[in-house]
mmCIF file with all atom_site columns, C-alpha atoms in Angstrom:
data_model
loop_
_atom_site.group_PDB
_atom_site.id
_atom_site.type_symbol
_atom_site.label_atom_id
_atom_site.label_alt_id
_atom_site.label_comp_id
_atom_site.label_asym_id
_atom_site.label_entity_id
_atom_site.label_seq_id
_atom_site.pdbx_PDB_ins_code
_atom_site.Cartn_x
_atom_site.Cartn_y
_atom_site.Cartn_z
_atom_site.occupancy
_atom_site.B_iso_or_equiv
_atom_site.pdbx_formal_charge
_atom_site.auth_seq_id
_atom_site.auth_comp_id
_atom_site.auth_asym_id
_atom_site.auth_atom_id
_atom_site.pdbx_PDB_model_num
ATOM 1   C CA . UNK A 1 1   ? 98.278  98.214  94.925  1.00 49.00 ? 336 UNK A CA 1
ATOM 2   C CA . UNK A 1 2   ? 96.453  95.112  93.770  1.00 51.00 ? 337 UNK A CA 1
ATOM 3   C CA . UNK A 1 3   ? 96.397  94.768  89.940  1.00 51.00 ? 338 UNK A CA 1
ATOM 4   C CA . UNK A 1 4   ? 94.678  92.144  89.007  1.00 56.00 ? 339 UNK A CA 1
ATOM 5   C CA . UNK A 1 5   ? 93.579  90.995  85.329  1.00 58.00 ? 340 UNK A CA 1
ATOM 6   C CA . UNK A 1 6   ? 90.646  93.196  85.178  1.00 59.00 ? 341 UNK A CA 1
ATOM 7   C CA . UNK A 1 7   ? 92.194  96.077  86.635  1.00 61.00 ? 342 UNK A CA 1
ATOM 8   C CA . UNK A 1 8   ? 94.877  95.764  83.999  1.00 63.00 ? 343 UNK A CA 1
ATOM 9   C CA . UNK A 1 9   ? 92.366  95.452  81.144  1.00 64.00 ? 344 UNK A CA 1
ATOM 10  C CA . UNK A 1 10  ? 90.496  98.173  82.327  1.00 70.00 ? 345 UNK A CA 1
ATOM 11  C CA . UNK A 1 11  ? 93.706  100.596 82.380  1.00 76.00 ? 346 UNK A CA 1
ATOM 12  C CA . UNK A 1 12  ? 94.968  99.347  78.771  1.00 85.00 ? 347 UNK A CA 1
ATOM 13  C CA . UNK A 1 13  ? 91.861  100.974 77.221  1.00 89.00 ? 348 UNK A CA 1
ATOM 14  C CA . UNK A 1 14  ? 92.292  103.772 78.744  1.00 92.00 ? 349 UNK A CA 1
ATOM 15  C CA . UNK A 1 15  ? 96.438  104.050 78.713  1.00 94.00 ? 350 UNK A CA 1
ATOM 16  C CA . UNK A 1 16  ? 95.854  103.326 74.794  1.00 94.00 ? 351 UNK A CA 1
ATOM 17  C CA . UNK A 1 17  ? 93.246  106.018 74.153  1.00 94.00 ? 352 UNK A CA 1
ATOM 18  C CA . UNK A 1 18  ? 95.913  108.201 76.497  1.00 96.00 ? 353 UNK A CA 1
ATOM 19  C CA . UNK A 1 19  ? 98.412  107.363 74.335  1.00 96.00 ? 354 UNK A CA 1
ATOM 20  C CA . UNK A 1 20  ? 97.316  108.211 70.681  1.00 95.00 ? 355 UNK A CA 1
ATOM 21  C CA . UNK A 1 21  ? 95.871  111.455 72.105  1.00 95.00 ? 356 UNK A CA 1
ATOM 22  C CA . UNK A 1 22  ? 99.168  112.923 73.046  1.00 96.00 ? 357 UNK A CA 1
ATOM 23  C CA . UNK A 1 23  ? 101.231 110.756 70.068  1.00 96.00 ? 358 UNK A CA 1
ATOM 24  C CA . UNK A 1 24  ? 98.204  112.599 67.575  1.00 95.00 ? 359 UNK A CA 1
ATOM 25  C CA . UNK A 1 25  ? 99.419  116.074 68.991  1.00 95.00 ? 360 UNK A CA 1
ATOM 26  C CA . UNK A 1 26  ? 102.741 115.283 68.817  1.00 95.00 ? 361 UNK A CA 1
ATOM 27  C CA . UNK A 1 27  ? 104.066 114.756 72.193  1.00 97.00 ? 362 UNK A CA 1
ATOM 28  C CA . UNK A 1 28  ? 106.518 111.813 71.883  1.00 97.00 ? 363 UNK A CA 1
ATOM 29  C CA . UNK A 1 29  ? 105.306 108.458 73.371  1.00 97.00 ? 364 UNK A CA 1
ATOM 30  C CA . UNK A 1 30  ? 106.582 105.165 74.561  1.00 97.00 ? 365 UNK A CA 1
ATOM 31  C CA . UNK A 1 31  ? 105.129 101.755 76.253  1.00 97.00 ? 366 UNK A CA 1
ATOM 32  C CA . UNK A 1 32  ? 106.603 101.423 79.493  1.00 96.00 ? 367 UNK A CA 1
ATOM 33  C CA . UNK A 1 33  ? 106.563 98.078  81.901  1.00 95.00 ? 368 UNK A CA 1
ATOM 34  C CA . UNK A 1 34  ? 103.936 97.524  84.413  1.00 91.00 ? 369 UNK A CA 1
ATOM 35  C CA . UNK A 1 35  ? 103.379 96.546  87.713  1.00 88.00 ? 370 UNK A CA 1
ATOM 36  C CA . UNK A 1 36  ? 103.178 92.757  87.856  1.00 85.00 ? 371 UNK A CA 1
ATOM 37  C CA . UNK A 1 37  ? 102.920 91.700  91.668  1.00 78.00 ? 372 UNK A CA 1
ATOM 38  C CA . UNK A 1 38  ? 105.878 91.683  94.738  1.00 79.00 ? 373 UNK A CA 1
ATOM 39  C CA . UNK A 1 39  ? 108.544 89.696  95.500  1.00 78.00 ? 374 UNK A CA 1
ATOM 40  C CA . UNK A 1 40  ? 109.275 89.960  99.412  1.00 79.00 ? 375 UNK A CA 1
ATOM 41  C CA . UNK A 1 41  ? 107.841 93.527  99.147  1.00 79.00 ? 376 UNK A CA 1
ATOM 42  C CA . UNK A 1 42  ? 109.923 94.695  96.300  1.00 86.00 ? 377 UNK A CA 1
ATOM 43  C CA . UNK A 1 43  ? 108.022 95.636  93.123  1.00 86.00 ? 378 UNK A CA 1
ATOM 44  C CA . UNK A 1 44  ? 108.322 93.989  90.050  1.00 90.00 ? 379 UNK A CA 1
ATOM 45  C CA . UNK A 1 45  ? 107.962 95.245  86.823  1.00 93.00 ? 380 UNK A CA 1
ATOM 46  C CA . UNK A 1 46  ? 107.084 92.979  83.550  1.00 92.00 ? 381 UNK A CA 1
ATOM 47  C CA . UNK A 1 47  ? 106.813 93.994  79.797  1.00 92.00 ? 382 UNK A CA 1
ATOM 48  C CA . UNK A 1 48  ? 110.324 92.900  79.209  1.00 90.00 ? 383 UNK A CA 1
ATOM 49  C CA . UNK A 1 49  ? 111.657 89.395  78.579  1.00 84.00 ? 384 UNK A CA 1
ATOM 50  C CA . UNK A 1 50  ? 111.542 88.283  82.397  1.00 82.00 ? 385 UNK A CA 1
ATOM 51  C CA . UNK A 1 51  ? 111.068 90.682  85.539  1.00 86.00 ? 386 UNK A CA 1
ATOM 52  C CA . UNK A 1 52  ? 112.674 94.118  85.798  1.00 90.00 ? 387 UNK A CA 1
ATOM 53  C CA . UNK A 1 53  ? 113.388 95.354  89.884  1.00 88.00 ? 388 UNK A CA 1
ATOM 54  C CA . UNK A 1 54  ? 112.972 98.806  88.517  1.00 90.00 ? 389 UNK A CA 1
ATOM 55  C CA . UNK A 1 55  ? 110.118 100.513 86.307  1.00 92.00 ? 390 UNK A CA 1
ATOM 56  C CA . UNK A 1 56  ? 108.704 102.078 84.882  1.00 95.00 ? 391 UNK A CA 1
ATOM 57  C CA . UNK A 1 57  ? 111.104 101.715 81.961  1.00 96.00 ? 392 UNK A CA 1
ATOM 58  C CA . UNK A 1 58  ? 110.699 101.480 78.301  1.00 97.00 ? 393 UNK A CA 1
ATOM 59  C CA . UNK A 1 59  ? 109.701 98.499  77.009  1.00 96.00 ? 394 UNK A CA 1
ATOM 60  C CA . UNK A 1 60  ? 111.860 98.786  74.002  1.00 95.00 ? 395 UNK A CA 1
ATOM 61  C CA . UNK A 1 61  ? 115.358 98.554  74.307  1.00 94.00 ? 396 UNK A CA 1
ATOM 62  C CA . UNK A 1 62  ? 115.811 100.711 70.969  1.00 96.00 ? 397 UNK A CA 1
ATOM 63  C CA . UNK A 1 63  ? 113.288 103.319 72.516  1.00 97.00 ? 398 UNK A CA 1
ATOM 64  C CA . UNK A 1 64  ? 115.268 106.083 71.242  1.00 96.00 ? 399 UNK A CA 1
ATOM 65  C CA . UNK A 1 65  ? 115.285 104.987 68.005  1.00 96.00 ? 400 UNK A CA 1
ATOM 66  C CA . UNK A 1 66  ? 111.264 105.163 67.676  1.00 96.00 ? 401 UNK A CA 1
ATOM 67  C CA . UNK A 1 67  ? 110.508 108.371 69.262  1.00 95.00 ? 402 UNK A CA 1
ATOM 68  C CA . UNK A 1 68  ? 108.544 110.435 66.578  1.00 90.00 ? 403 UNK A CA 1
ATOM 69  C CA . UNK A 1 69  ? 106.295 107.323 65.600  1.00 94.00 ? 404 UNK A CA 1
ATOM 70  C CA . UNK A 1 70  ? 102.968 108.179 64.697  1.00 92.00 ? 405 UNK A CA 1
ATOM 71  C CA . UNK A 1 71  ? 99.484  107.464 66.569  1.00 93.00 ? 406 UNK A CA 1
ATOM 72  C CA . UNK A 1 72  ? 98.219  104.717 64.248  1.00 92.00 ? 407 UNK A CA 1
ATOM 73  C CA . UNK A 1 73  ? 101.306 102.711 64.938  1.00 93.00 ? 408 UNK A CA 1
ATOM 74  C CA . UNK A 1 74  ? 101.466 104.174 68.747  1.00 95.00 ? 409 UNK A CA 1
ATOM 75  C CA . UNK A 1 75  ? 97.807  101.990 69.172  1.00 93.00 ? 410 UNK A CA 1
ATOM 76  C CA . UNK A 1 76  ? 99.272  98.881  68.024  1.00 95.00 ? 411 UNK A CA 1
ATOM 77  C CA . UNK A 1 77  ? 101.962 99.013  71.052  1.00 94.00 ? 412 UNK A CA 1
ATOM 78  C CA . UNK A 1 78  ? 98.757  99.116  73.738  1.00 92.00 ? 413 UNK A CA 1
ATOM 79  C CA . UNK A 1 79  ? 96.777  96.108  71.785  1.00 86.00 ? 414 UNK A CA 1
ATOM 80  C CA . UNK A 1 80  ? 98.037  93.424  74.233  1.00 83.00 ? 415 UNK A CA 1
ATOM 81  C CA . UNK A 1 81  ? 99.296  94.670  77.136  1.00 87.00 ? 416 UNK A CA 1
ATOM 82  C CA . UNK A 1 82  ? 98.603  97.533  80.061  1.00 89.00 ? 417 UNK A CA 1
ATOM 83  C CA . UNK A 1 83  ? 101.857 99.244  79.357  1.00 94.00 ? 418 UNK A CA 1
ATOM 84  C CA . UNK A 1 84  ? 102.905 102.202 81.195  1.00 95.00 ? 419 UNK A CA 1
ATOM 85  C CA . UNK A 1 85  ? 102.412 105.410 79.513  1.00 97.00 ? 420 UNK A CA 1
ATOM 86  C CA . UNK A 1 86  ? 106.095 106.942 79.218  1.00 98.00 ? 421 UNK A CA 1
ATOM 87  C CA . UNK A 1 87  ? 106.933 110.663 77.335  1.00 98.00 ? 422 UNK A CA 1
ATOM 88  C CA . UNK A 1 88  ? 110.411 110.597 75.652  1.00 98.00 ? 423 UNK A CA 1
ATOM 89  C CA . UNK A 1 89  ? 111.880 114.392 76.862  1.00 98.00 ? 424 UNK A CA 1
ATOM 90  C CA . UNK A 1 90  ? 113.496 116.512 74.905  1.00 97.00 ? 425 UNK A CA 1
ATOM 91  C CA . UNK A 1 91  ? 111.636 116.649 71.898  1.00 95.00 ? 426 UNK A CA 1
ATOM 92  C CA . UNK A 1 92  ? 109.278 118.914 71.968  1.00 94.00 ? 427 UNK A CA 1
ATOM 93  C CA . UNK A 1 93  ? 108.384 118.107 75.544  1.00 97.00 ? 428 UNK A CA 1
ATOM 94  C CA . UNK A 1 94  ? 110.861 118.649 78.738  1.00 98.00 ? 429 UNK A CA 1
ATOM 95  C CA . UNK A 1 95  ? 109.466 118.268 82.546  1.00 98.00 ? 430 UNK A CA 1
ATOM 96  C CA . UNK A 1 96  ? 110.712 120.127 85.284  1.00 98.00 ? 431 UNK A CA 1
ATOM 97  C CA . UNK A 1 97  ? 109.921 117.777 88.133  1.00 98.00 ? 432 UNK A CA 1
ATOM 98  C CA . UNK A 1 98  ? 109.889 118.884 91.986  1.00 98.00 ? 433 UNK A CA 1
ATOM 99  C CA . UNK A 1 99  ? 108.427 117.527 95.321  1.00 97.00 ? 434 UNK A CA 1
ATOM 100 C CA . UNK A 1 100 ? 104.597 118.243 96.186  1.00 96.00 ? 435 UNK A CA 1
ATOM 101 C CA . UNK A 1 101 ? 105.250 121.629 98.455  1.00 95.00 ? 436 UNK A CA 1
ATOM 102 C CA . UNK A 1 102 ? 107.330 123.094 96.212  1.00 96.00 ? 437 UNK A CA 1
ATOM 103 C CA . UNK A 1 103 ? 104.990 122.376 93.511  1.00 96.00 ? 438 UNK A CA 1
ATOM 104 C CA . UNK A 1 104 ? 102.087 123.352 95.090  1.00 95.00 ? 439 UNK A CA 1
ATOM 105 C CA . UNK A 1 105 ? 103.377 126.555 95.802  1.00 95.00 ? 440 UNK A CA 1
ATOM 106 C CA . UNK A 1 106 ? 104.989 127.305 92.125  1.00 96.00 ? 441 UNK A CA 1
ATOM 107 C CA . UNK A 1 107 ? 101.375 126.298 90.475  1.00 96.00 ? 442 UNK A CA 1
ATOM 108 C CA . UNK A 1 108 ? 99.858  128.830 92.880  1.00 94.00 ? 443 UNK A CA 1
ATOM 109 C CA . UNK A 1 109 ? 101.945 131.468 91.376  1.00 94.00 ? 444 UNK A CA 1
ATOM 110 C CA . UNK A 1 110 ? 101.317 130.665 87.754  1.00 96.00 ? 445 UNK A CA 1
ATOM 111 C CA . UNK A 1 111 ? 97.990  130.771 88.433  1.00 93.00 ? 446 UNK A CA 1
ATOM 112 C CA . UNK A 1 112 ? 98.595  134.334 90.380  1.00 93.00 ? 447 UNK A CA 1
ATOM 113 C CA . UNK A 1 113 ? 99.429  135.175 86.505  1.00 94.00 ? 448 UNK A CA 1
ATOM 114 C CA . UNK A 1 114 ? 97.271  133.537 84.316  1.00 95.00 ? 449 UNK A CA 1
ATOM 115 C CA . UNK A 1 115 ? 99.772  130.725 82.863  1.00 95.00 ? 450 UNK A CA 1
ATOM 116 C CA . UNK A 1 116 ? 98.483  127.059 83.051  1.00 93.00 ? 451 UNK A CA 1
ATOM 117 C CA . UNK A 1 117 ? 100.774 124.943 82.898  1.00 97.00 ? 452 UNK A CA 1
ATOM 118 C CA . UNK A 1 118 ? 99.961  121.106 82.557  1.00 98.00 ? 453 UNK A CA 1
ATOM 119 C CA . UNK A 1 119 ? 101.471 119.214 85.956  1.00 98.00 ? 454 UNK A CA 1
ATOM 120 C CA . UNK A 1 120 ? 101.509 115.283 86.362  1.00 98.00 ? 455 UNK A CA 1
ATOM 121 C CA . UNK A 1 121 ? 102.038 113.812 89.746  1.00 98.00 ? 456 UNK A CA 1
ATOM 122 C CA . UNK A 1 122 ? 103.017 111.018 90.640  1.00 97.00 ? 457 UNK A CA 1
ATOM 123 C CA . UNK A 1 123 ? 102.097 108.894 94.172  1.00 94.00 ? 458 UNK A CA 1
ATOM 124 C CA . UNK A 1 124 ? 105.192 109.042 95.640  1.00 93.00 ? 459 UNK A CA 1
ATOM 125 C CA . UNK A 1 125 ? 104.452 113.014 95.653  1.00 95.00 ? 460 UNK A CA 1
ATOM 126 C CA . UNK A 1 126 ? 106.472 114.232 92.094  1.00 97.00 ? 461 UNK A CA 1
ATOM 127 C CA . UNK A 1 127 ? 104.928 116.814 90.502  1.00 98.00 ? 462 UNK A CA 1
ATOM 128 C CA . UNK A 1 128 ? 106.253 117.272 86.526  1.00 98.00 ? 463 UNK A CA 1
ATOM 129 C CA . UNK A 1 129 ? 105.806 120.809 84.929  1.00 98.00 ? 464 UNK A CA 1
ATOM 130 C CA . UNK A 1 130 ? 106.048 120.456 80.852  1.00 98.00 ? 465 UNK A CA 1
ATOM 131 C CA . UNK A 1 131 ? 107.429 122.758 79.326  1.00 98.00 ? 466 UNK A CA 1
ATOM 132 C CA . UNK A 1 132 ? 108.821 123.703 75.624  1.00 98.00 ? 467 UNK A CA 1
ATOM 133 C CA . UNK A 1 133 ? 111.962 121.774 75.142  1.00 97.00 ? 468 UNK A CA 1
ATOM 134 C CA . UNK A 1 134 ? 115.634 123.084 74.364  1.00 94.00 ? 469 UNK A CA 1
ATOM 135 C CA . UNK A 1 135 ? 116.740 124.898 78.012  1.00 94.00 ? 470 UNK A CA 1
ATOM 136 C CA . UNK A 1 136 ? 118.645 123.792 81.307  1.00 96.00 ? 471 UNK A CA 1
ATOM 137 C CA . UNK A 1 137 ? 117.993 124.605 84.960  1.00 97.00 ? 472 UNK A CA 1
ATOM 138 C CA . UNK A 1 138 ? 119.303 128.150 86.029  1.00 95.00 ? 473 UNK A CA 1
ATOM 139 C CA . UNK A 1 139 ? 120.059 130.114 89.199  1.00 92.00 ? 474 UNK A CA 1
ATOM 140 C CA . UNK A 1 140 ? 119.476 128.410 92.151  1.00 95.00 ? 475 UNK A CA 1
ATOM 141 C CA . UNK A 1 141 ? 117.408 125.630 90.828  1.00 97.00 ? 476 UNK A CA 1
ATOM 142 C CA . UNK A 1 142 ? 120.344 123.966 89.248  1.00 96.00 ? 477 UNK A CA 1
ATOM 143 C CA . UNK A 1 143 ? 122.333 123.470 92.736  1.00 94.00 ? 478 UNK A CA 1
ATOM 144 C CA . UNK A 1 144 ? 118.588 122.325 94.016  1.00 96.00 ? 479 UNK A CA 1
ATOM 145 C CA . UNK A 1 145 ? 118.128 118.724 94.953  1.00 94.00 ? 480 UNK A CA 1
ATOM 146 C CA . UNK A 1 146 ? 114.534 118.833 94.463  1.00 95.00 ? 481 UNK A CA 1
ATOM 147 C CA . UNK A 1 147 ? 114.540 120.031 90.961  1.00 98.00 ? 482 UNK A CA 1
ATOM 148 C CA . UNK A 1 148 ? 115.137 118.157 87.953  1.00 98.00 ? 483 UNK A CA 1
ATOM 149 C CA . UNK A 1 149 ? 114.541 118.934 84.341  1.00 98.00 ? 484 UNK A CA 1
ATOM 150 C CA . UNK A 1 150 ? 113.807 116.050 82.139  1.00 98.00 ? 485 UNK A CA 1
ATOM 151 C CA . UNK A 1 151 ? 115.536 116.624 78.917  1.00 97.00 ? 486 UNK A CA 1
ATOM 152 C CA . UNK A 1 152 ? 117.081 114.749 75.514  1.00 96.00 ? 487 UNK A CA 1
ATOM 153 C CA . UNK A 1 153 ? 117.653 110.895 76.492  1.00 96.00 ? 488 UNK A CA 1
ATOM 154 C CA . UNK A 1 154 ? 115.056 110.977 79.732  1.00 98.00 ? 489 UNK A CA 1
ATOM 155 C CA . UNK A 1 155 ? 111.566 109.675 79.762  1.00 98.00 ? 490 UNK A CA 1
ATOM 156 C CA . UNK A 1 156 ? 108.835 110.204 82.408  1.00 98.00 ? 491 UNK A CA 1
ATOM 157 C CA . UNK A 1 157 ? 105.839 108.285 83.412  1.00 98.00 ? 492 UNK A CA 1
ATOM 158 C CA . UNK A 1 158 ? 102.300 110.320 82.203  1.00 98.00 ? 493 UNK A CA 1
ATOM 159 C CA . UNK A 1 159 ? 99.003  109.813 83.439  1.00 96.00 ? 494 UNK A CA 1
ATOM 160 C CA . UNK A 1 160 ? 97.315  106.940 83.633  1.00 94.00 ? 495 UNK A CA 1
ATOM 161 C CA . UNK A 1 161 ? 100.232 104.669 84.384  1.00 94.00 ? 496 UNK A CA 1
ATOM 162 C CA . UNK A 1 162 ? 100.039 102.626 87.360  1.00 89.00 ? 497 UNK A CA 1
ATOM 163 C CA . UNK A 1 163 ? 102.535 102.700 90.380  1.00 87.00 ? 498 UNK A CA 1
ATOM 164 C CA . UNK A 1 164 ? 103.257 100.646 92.921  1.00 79.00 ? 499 UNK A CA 1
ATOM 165 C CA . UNK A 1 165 ? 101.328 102.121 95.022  1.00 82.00 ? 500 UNK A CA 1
ATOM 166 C CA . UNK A 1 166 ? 98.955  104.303 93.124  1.00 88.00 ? 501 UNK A CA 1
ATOM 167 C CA . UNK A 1 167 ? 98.413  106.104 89.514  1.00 93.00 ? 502 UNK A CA 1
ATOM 168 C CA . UNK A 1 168 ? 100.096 109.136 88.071  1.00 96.00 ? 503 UNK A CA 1
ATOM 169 C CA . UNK A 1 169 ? 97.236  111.536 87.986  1.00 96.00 ? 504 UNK A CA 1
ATOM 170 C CA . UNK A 1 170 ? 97.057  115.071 86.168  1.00 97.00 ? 505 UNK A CA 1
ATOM 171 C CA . UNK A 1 171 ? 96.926  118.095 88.722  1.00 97.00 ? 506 UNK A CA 1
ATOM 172 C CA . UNK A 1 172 ? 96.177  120.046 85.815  1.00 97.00 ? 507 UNK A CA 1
ATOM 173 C CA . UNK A 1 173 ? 95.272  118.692 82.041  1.00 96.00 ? 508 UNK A CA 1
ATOM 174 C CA . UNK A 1 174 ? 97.227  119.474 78.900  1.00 96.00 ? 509 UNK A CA 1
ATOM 175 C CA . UNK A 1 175 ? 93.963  120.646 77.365  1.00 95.00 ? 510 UNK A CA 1
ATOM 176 C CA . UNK A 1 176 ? 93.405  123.332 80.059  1.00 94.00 ? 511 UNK A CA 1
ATOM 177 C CA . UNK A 1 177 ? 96.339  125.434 78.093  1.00 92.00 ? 512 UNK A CA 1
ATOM 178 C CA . UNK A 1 178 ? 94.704  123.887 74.374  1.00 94.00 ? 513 UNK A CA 1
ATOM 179 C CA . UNK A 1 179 ? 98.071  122.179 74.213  1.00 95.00 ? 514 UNK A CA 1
ATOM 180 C CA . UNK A 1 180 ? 100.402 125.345 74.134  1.00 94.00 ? 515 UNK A CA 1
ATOM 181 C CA . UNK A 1 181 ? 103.395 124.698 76.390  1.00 97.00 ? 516 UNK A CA 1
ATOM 182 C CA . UNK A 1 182 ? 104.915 127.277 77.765  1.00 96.00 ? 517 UNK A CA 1
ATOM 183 C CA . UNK A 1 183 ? 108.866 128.508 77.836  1.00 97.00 ? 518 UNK A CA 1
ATOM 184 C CA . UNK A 1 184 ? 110.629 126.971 80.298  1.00 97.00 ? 519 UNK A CA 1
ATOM 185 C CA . UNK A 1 185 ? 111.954 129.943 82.082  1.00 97.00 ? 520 UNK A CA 1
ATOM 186 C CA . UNK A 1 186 ? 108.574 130.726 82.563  1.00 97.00 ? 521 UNK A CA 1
ATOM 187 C CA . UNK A 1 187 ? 107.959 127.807 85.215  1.00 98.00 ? 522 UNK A CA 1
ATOM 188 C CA . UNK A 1 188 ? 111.384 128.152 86.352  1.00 98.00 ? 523 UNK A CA 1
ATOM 189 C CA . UNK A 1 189 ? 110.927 131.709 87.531  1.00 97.00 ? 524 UNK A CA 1
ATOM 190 C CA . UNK A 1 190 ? 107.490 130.420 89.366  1.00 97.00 ? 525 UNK A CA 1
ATOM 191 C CA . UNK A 1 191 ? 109.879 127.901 91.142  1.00 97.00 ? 526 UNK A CA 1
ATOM 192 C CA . UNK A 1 192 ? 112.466 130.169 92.109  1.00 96.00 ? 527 UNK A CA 1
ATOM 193 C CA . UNK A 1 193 ? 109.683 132.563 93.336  1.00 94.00 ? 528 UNK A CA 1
ATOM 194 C CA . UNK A 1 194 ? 108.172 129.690 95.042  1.00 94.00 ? 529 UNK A CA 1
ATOM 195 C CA . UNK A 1 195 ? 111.515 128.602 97.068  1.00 93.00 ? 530 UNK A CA 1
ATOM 196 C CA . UNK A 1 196 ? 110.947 131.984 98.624  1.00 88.00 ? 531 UNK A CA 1
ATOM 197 C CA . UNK A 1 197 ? 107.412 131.408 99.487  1.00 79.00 ? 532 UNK A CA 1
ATOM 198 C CA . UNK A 1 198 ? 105.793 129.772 102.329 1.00 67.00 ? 533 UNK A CA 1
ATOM 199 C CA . UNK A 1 199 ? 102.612 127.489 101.910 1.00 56.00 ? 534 UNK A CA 1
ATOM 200 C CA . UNK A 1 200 ? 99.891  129.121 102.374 1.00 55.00 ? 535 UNK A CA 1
ATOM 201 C CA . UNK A 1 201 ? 97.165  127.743 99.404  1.00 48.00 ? 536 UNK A CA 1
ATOM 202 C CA . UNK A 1 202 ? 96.204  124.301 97.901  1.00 46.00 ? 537 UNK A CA 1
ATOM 203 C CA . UNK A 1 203 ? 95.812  123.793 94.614  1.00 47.00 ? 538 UNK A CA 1
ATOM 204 C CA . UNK A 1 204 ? 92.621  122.237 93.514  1.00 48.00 ? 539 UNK A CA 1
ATOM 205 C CA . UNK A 1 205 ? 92.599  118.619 91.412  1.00 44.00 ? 540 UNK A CA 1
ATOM 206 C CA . UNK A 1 206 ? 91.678  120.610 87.371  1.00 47.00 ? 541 UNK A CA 1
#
């Protein structure tokens, strides 16, 4: 995907504005490098002193050390630079993350009882469940190679942050559940229904 100077300015308003939202409600925030053109087809990533191969990371090498900070001081990280949007797991926040089928299928059965559940994806078709933090993977999930729960010392990448080849997008908005995560079990036992479940809806953009 082409970023170009304008695209870039144009995102850093918005990944900002993204940013002290979720920092104000207390979901833990970090600036993350960006996409900064291709070297013989490989990605690069800037933000850091020189070019990273691999991103998004944090930008700050002490990240761990600044999780907690508050929004006022979150803005001042986004006043130069399209940084990525990254959420520090395991405080507060965790993210189950699976491919797009299985996803698909475990949203449809939250919805089938009335539990929204805010879900990032990502374009290389990763779809991130948050949940409360504090539990691990259980049953069948945990010997899964398409499941992994985000937890204490992880990060993931949150909408709007740009990809190589595309934008991590909400499939369904934090506000849709006014903010209230739910327990982790709760999306795990969706998922373990949903291994058992073949395809058969889509789940609409919300």
């Amino acid at each position: 995907m082409d970023w170009s100077d304008s695209w870039r300015g144009a995102f850093r308003i918005e990944l900002r504005a993204e940013a002290v939202s979720l920092a104000y409600r207390g979901w833990p925030v970090l600036p993350g490098t960006y996409p900064a053109g291709s070297e013989q087809g490989v990605t690069q990533w800037a933000g850091r002193s020189g070019l990273e191969l691999h991103g998004p990371i944090p930008v700050h090498r002490d990240w761990v050390d600044r999780v907690g900070t508050r929004s006022d001081q979150v803005a001042t990280w986004w006043a130069g630079r399209s940084y990525s949007l990254l959420l520090a797991t395991g405080h507060a926040v965790d993210a189950i993350e699976v491919g797009t089928d299985l996803g698909r299928r475990a949203a449809v059965a939250l919805r089938a009882i009335s539990v929204p559940v805010p879900i990032a994806a990502t374009p290389s078709g990763r779809w991130m469940f948050m949940v409360k933090s504090g539990s691990k993977l259980v049953g069948e999930l945990a010997n899964n190679s398409d499941v992994h729960l985000y937890g204490q010392g992880e990060y993931i990448p949150l909408p709007p942050t740009p990809m190589a080849h595309g934008v991590v997008h909400w499939r369904v908005k934090p506000s849709i559940c006014g903010w209230n995560l739910p327990d982790a079990h709760v999306v795990q036992d969706a998922l373990a229904e949903a291994l058992h479940t073949p395809a058969r809806f889509q789940l609409e953009t919300v």
